[in-house]
Coordinates of C-alpha atoms in Angstrom, one line a residue:
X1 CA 2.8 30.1 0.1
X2 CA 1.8 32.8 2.7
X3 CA 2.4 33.2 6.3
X4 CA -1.2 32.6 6.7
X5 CA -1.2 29.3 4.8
X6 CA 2.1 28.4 6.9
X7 CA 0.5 29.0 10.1
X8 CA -2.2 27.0 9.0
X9 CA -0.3 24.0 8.3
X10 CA 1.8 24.1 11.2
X11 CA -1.1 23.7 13.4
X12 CA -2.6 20.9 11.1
X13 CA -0.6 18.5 14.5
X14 CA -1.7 19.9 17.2
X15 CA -5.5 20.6 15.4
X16 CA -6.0 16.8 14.8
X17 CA -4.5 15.6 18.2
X18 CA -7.0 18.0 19.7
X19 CA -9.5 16.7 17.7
X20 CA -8.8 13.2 19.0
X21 CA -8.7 14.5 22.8
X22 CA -12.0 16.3 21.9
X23 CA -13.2 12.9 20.4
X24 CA -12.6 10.7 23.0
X25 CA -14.2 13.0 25.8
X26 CA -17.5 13.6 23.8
X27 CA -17.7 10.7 21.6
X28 CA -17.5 12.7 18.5
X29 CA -16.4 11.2 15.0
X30 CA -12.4 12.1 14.5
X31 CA -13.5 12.1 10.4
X32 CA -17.1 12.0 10.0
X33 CA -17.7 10.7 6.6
X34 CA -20.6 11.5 4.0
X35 CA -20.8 8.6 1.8
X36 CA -23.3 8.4 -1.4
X37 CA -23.3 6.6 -5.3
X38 CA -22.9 8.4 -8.3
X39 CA -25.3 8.4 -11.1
X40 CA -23.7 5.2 -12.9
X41 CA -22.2 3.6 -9.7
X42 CA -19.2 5.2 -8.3
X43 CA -18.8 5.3 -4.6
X44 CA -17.9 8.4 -2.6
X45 CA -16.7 9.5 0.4
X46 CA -16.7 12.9 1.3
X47 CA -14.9 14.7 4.4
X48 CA -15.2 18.4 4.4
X49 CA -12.6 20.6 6.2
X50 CA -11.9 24.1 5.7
X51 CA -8.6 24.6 7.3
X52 CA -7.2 25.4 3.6
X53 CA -9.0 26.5 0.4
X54 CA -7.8 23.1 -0.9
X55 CA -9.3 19.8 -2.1
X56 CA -7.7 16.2 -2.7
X57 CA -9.8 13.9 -4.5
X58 CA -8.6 10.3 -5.2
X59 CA -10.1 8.0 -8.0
X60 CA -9.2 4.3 -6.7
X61 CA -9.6 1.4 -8.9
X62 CA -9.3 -2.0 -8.3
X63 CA -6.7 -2.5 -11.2
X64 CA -4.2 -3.5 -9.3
X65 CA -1.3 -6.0 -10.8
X66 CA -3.1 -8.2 -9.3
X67 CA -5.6 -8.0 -12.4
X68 CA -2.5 -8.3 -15.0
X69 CA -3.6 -10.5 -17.1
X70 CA -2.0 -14.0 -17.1
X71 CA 1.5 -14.1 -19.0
X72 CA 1.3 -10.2 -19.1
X73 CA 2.4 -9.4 -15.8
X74 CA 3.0 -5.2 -16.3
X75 CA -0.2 -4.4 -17.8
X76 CA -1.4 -2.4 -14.4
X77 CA 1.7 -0.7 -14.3
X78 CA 1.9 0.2 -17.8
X79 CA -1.5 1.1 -18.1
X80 CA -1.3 4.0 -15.3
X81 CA 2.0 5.4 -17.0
X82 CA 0.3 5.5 -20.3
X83 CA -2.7 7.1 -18.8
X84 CA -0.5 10.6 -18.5
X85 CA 0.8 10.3 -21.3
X86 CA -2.0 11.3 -23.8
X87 CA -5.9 11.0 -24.2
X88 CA -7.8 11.1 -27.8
X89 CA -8.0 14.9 -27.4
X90 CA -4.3 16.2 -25.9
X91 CA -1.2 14.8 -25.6
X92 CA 1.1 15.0 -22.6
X93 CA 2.6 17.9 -23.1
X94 CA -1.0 19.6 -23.7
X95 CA -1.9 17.6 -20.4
X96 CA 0.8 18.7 -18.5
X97 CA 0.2 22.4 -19.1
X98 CA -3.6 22.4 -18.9
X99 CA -3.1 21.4 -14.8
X100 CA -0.1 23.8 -14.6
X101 CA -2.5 26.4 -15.7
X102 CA -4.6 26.0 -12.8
X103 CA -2.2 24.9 -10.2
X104 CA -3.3 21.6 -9.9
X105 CA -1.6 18.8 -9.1
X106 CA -2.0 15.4 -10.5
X107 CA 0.0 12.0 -10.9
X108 CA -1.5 8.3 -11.1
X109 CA 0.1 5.1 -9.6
X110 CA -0.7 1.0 -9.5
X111 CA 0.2 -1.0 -6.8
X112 CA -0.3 -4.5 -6.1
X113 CA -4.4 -4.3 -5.6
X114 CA -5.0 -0.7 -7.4
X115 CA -4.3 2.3 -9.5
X116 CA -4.8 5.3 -7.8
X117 CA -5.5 8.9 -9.6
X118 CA -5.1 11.4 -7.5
X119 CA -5.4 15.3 -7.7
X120 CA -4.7 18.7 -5.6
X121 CA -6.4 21.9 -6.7
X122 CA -7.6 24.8 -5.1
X123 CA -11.0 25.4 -4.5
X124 CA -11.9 28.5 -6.2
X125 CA -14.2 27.4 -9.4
X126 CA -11.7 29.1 -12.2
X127 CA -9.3 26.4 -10.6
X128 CA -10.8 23.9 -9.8
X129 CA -13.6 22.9 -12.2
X130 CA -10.9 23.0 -15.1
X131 CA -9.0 20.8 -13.3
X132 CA -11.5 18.2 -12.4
X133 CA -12.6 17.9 -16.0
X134 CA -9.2 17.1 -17.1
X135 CA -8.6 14.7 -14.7
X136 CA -12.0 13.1 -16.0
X137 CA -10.6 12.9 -19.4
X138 CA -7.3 11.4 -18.8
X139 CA -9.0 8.7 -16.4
X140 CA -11.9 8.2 -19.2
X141 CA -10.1 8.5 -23.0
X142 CA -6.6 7.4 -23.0
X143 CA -5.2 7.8 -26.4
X144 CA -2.6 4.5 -25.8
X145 CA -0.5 6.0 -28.7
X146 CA 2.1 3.3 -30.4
X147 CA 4.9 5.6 -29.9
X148 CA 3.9 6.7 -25.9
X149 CA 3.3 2.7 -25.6
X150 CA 7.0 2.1 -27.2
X151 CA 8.6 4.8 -25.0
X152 CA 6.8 3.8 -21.9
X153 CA 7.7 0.1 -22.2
X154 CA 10.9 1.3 -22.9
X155 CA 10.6 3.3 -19.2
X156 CA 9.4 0.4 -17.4
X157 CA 12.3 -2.2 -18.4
X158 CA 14.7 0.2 -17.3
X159 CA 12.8 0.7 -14.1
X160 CA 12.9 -3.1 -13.7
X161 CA 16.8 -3.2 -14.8
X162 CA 17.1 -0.6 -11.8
X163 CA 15.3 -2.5 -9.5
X164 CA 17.4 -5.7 -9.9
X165 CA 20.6 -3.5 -8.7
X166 CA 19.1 -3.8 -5.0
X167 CA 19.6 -6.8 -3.5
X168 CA 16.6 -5.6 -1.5
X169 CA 14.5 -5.1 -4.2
X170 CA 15.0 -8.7 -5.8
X171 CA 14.6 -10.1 -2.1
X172 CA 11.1 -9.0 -2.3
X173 CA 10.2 -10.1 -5.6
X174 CA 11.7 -13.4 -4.9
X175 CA 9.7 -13.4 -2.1
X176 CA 6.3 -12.4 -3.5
X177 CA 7.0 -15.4 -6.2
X178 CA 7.6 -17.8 -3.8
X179 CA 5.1 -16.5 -1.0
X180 CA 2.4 -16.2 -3.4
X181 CA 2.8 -18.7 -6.3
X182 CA 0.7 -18.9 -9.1
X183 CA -2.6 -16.5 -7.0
X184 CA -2.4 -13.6 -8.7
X185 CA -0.3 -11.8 -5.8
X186 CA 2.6 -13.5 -6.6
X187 CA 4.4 -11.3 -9.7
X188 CA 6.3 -7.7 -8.8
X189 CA 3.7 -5.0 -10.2
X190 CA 6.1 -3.6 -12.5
X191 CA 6.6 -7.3 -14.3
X192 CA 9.7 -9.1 -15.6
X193 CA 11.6 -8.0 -18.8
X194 CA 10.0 -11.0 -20.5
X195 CA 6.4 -10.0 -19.5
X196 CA 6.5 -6.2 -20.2
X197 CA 8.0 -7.2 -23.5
X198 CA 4.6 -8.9 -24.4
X199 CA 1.9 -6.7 -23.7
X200 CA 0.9 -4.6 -26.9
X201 CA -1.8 -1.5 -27.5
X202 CA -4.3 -4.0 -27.5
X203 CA -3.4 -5.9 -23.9
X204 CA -3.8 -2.3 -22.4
X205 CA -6.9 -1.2 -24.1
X206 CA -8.5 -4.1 -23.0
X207 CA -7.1 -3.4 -19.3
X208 CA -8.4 -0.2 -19.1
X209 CA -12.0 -1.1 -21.0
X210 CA -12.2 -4.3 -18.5
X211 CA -11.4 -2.4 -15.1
X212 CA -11.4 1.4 -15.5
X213 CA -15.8 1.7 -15.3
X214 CA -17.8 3.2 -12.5
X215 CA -18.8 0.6 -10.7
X216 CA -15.2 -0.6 -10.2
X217 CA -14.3 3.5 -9.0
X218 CA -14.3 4.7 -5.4
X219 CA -13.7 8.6 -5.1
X220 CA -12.4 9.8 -2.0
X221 CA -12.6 13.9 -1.8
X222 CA -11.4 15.8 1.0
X223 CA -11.2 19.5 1.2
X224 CA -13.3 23.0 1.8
X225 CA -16.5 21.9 -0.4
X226 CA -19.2 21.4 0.9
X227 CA -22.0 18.9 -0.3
X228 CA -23.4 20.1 -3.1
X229 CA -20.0 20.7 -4.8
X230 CA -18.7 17.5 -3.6
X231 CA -21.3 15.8 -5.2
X232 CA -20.9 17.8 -8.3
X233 CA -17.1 16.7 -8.4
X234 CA -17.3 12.9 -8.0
X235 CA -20.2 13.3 -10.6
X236 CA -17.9 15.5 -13.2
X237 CA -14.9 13.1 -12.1
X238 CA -16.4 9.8 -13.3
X239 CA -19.3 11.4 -15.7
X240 CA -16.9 10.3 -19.1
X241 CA -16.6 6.2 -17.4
X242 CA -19.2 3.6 -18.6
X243 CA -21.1 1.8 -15.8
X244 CA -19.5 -1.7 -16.0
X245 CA -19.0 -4.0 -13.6
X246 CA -16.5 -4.4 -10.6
X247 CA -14.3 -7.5 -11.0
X248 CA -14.8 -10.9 -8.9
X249 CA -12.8 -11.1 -5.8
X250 CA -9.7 -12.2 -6.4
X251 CA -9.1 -16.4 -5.0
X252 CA -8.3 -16.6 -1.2
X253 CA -4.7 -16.7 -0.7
X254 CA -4.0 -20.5 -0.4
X255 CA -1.5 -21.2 3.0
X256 CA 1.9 -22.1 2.8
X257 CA 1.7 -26.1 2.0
X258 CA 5.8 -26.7 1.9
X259 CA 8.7 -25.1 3.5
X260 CA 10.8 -23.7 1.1
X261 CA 14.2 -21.8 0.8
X262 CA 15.0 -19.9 -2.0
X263 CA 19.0 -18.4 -3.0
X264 CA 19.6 -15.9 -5.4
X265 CA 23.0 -15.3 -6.3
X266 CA 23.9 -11.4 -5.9
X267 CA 27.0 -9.0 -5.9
X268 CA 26.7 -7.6 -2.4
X269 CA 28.1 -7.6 0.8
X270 CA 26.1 -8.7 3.0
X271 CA 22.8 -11.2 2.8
X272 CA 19.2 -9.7 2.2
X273 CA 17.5 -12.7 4.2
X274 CA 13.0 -12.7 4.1
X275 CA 11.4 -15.3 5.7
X276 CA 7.2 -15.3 4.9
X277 CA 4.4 -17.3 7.0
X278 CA 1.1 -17.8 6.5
X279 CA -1.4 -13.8 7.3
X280 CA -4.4 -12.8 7.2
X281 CA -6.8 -10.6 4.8
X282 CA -7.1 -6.8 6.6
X283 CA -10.9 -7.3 7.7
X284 CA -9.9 -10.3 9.8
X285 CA -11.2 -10.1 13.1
X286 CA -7.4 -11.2 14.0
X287 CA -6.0 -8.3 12.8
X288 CA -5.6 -5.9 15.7
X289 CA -3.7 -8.4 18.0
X290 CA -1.2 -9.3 14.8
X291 CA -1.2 -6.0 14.3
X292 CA 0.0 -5.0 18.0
X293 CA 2.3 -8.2 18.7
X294 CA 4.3 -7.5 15.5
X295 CA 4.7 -3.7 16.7
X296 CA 6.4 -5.4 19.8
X297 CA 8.1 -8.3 18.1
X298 CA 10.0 -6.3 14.9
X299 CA 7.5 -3.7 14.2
X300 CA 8.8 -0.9 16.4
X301 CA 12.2 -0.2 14.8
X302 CA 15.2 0.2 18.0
X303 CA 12.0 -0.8 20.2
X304 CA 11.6 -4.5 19.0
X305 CA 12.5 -7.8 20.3
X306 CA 14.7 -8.5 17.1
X307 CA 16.1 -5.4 17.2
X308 CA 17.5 -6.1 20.8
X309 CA 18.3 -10.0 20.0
X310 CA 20.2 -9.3 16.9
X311 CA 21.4 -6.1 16.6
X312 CA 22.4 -4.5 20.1
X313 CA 23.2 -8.2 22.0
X314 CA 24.5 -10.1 19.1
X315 CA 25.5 -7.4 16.4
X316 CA 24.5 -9.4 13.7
X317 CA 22.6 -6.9 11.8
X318 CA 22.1 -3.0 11.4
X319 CA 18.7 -3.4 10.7
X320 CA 15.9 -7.0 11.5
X321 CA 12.4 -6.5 10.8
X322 CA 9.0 -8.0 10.5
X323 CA 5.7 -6.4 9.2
X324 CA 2.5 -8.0 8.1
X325 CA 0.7 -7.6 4.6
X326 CA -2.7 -7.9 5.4
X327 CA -4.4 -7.3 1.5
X328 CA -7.7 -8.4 0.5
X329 CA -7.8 -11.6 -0.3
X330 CA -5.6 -12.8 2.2
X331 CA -1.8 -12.4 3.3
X332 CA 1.6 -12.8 5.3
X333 CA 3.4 -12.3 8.0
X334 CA 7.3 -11.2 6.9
X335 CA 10.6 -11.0 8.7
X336 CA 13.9 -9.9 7.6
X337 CA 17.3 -8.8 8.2
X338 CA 20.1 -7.8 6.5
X339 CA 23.9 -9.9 7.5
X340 CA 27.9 -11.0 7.0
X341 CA 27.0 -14.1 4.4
X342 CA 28.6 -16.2 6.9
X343 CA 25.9 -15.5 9.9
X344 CA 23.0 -16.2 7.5
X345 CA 21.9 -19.9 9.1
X346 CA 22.7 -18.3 12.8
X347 CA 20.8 -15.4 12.2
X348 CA 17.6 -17.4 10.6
X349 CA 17.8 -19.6 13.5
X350 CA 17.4 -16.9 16.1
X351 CA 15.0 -15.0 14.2
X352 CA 13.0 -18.3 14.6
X353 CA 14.0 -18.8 18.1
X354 CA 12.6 -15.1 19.1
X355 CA 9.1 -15.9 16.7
X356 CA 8.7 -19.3 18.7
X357 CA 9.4 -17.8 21.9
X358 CA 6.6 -14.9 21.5
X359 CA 4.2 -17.7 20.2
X360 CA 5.1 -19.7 22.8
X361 CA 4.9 -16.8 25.9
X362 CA 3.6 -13.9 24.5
X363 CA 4.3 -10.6 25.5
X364 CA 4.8 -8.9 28.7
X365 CA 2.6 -6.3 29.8
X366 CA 5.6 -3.9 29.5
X367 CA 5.9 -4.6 26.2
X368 CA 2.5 -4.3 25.8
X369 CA 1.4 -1.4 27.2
X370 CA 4.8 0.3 25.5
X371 CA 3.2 -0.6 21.7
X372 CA -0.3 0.5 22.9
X373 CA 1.0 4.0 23.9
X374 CA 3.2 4.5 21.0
X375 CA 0.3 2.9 18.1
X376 CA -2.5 5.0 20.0
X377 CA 0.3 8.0 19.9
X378 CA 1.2 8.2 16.2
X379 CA -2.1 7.7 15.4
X380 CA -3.4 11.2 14.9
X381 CA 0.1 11.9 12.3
X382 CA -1.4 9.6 9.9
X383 CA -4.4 12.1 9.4
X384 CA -2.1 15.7 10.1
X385 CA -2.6 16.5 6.1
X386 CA -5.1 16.9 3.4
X387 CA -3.4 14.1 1.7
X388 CA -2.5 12.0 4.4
X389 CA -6.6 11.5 5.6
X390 CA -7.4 11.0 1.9
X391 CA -4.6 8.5 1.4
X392 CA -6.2 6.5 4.9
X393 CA -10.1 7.4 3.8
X394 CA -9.1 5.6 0.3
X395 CA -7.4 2.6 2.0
X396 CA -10.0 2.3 4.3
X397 CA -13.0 1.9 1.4
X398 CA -10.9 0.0 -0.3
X399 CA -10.1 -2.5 2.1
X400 CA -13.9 -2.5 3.0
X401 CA -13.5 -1.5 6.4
X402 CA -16.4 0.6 8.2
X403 CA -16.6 3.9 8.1
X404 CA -16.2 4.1 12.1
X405 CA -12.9 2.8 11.7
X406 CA -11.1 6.0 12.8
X407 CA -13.5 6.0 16.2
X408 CA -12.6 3.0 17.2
X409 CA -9.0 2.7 16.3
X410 CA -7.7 3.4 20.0
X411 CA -10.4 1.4 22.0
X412 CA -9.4 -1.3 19.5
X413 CA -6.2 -1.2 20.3
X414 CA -6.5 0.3 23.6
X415 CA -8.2 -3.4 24.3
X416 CA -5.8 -6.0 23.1
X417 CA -5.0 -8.2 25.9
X418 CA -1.6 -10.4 25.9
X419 CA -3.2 -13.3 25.4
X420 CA -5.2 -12.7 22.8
X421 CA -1.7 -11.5 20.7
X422 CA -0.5 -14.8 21.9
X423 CA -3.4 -17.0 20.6
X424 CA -4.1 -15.0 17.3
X425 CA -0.1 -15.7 16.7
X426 CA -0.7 -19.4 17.7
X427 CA -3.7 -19.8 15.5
X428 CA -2.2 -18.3 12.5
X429 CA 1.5 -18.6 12.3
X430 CA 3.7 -21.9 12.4
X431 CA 7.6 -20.9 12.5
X432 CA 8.8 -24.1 10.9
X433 CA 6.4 -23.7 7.7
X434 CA 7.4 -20.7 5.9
X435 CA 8.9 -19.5 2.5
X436 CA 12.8 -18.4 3.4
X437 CA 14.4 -15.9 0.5
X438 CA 18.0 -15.5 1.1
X439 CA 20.4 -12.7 -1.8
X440 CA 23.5 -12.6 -1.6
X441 CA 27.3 -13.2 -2.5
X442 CA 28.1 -16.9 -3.9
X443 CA 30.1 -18.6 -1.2
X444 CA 30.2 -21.6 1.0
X445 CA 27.3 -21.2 3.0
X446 CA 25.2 -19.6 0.0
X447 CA 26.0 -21.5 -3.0
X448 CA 24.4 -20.3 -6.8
X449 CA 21.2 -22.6 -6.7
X450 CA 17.6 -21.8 -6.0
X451 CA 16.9 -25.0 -3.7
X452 CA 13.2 -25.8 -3.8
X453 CA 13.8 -28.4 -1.0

């Protein structure tokens, strides 16, 4: 990297905090966004900047595990591993070197709701253009060879043996099984051992002919192009994909009907202990007040509520939490700590306490104003990099949100009123129905039983 280039990205901060002072005094978009269709149906958003002779362009699908078939939970996952991994012309090796010629590069993911593709390249055309077409090929013409399918299964059921050494880990799964049920939320993305030893060549083929088409594509590109070449690379990007048709929206997410506490036996020292209530999709109008009174309640870190009640008065835990997963077809609202197995029930019963009492009284304007300056604050870090406002440009058009989102982030939050954080709590979370997830040691007071009372 050069001195230049260095320079350039140190100033990235203090570029896009000036660009939201400059914003706010002259009403300005912080990311104004050029939006269009591609030939067979893709959508696009384009932001240009020319602070580096860069570009990040993001290929979002909904093919999420949420779209794992039934009894094949892993198919997402799988899918986007196996997408590296060869395409009917080059295998990965051959796809490896082809973006390490250029420079580029490239990696693809699946979540819970999508599979990302995502590449870096530079912007001069001997880079670039090279790298885009490749991109296009792996996306389009996956070769789903038996032996990369073997290899990969292989990979993923020792990713999942890995993941059930944290106690944290199986805390969440456990949680998104109980939480979620049988809606298609409710499985970890990567699967079980069972379900990953169940989906064959053809379970992924028909994954990726079902989900990965045009229509079901949103490209986000962000970099020094300008129109005309934008348009030429979300063309070139999705050019090899067949029209197709976007999924149906997944079922609302039903609410919690039954309390419920669930124990899972687990070599540890101390208790991972979730609790889940009922939440909201992201485009609810209730959003932005959640969103604020969890920054105050458990969302800050040190700064909380729970953080003061259980860690610095009581010392019960190093670290209590809650955060709120807003998706798109509904959600929860989560809060956690980690404790000595003996303080479990005491610990549950004043992280209920604290949730009843900010229900019940809301906050202070203190309080308040302290999570309005500090959300308003680290606002501008989420969009200090190329990748960064690609990341928050994809998330936005997937979540459906409008493209003025950005402008009106701080007068949105800027505006949420104590009472308003009070009622939205009221309306949408009752502390005595929830799902409770508690891992730890076998002992008295967490005996080996998953208690469905």
């Amino acid at each position: 990297m050069t001195d230049s280039s260095r320079q350039t990205l140190r100033l990235i901060p203090v570029l896009v905090v000036a660009l939201f002072a400059s914003t706010s005094a002259h009403a300005e978009s912080v990311l104004p966004l050029q939006t269009w269709e591609t030939d067979n149906g893709a959508q696009v958003l384009f932001y240009a900047t020319d602070t580096l002779p860069m570009v990040d362009a993001r290929v979002i699908l909904d093919a999420g595990s949420a779209r794992d078939p039934a009894d094949k939970a892993g198919t997402a996952s799988l899918t986007a591993s196996l997408l590296e991994e060869g395409t009917t012309k080059r295998d990965a090796k051959a796809i490896a070197d082809g973006f390490a010629r250029v420079g580029a590069q490239f990696s693809v993911s699946a979540n819970l709701e999508s599979t990302a593709v995502r590449l870096r390249s530079l912007t001069e055309s001997d880079w670039l253009w090279p790298a885009v077409d490749l991109m296009a090929e792996v996306i389009a013409e996956p070769a789903f060879a038996p032996d990369d399918v073997e290899r990969e299964r292989e990979r993923q059921l020792r990713a999942i043996e890995a993941r059930q050494q944290s106690a944290s880990s199986v805390a969440h799964d456990a949680l998104r099984r109980a939480a979620f049920g049988d809606h298609p939320y409710g499985h970890p993305t990567q699967g079980s051992p069972d379900s990953v030893k169940g989906i064959n060549r053809d379970d992924m083929q028909a994954f990726h002919e079902r989900l990965f088409v045009a229509r079901n594509a949103i490209v986000v590109i962000v970099g020094d192009l300008d129109r005309k070449q934008a348009e030429r690379l979300g063309e070139r990007l999705t050019a090899k994909l067949p029209a197709g048709e976007a999924p149906a929206a997944l079922p609302s997410v039903p609410p919690i009907e039954e309390s419920k506490t669930v124990r899972v036996d687990f070599p540890s020292e101390q208790s991972t202990v979730l609790m889940a209530f009922d939440g909201i999709p992201r485009k609810h109008e209730d959003y932005q007040p959640l969103n604020v009174g969890n920054h105050i309640l458990g969302g800050s870190g040190f700064a909380s509520r729970l953080m003061s009640e259980l860690r610095e008065k009581r010392g019960l835990a190093y670290s209590t939490y809650s955060y709120l997963m807003p998706l798109r077809a509904g959600g929860r609202f989560v809060m956690g700590i980690q404790t000595r197995s003996d303080q479990v029930e005491h610990a549950l019963s004043l992280m209920t306490d604290e949730l009843s009492d900010f229900i019940g009284d809301g906050p202070d304007e203190k309080e308040l104003a302290d999570a309005q300056a500090n959300l308003i604050g680290g606002f501008p870090m989420r969009l200090n990099s190329n990748s960064k406002i690609t990341e928050q440009i994809g998330a936005l058009a997937f979540l459906g949100l409008p493209l003025d989102y950005f402008d009106r982030y701080t007068d949105r939050v800027q505006a949420v009123e104590a009472g308003e954080i009070q009622s939205a709590f009221d309306r949408h979370i009752e502390p005595e129905r929830r799902i409770v997830v508690i891992v730890g040691p076998k002992g008295e007071e967490n005996s080996a039983r998953h208690d469905d009372n």
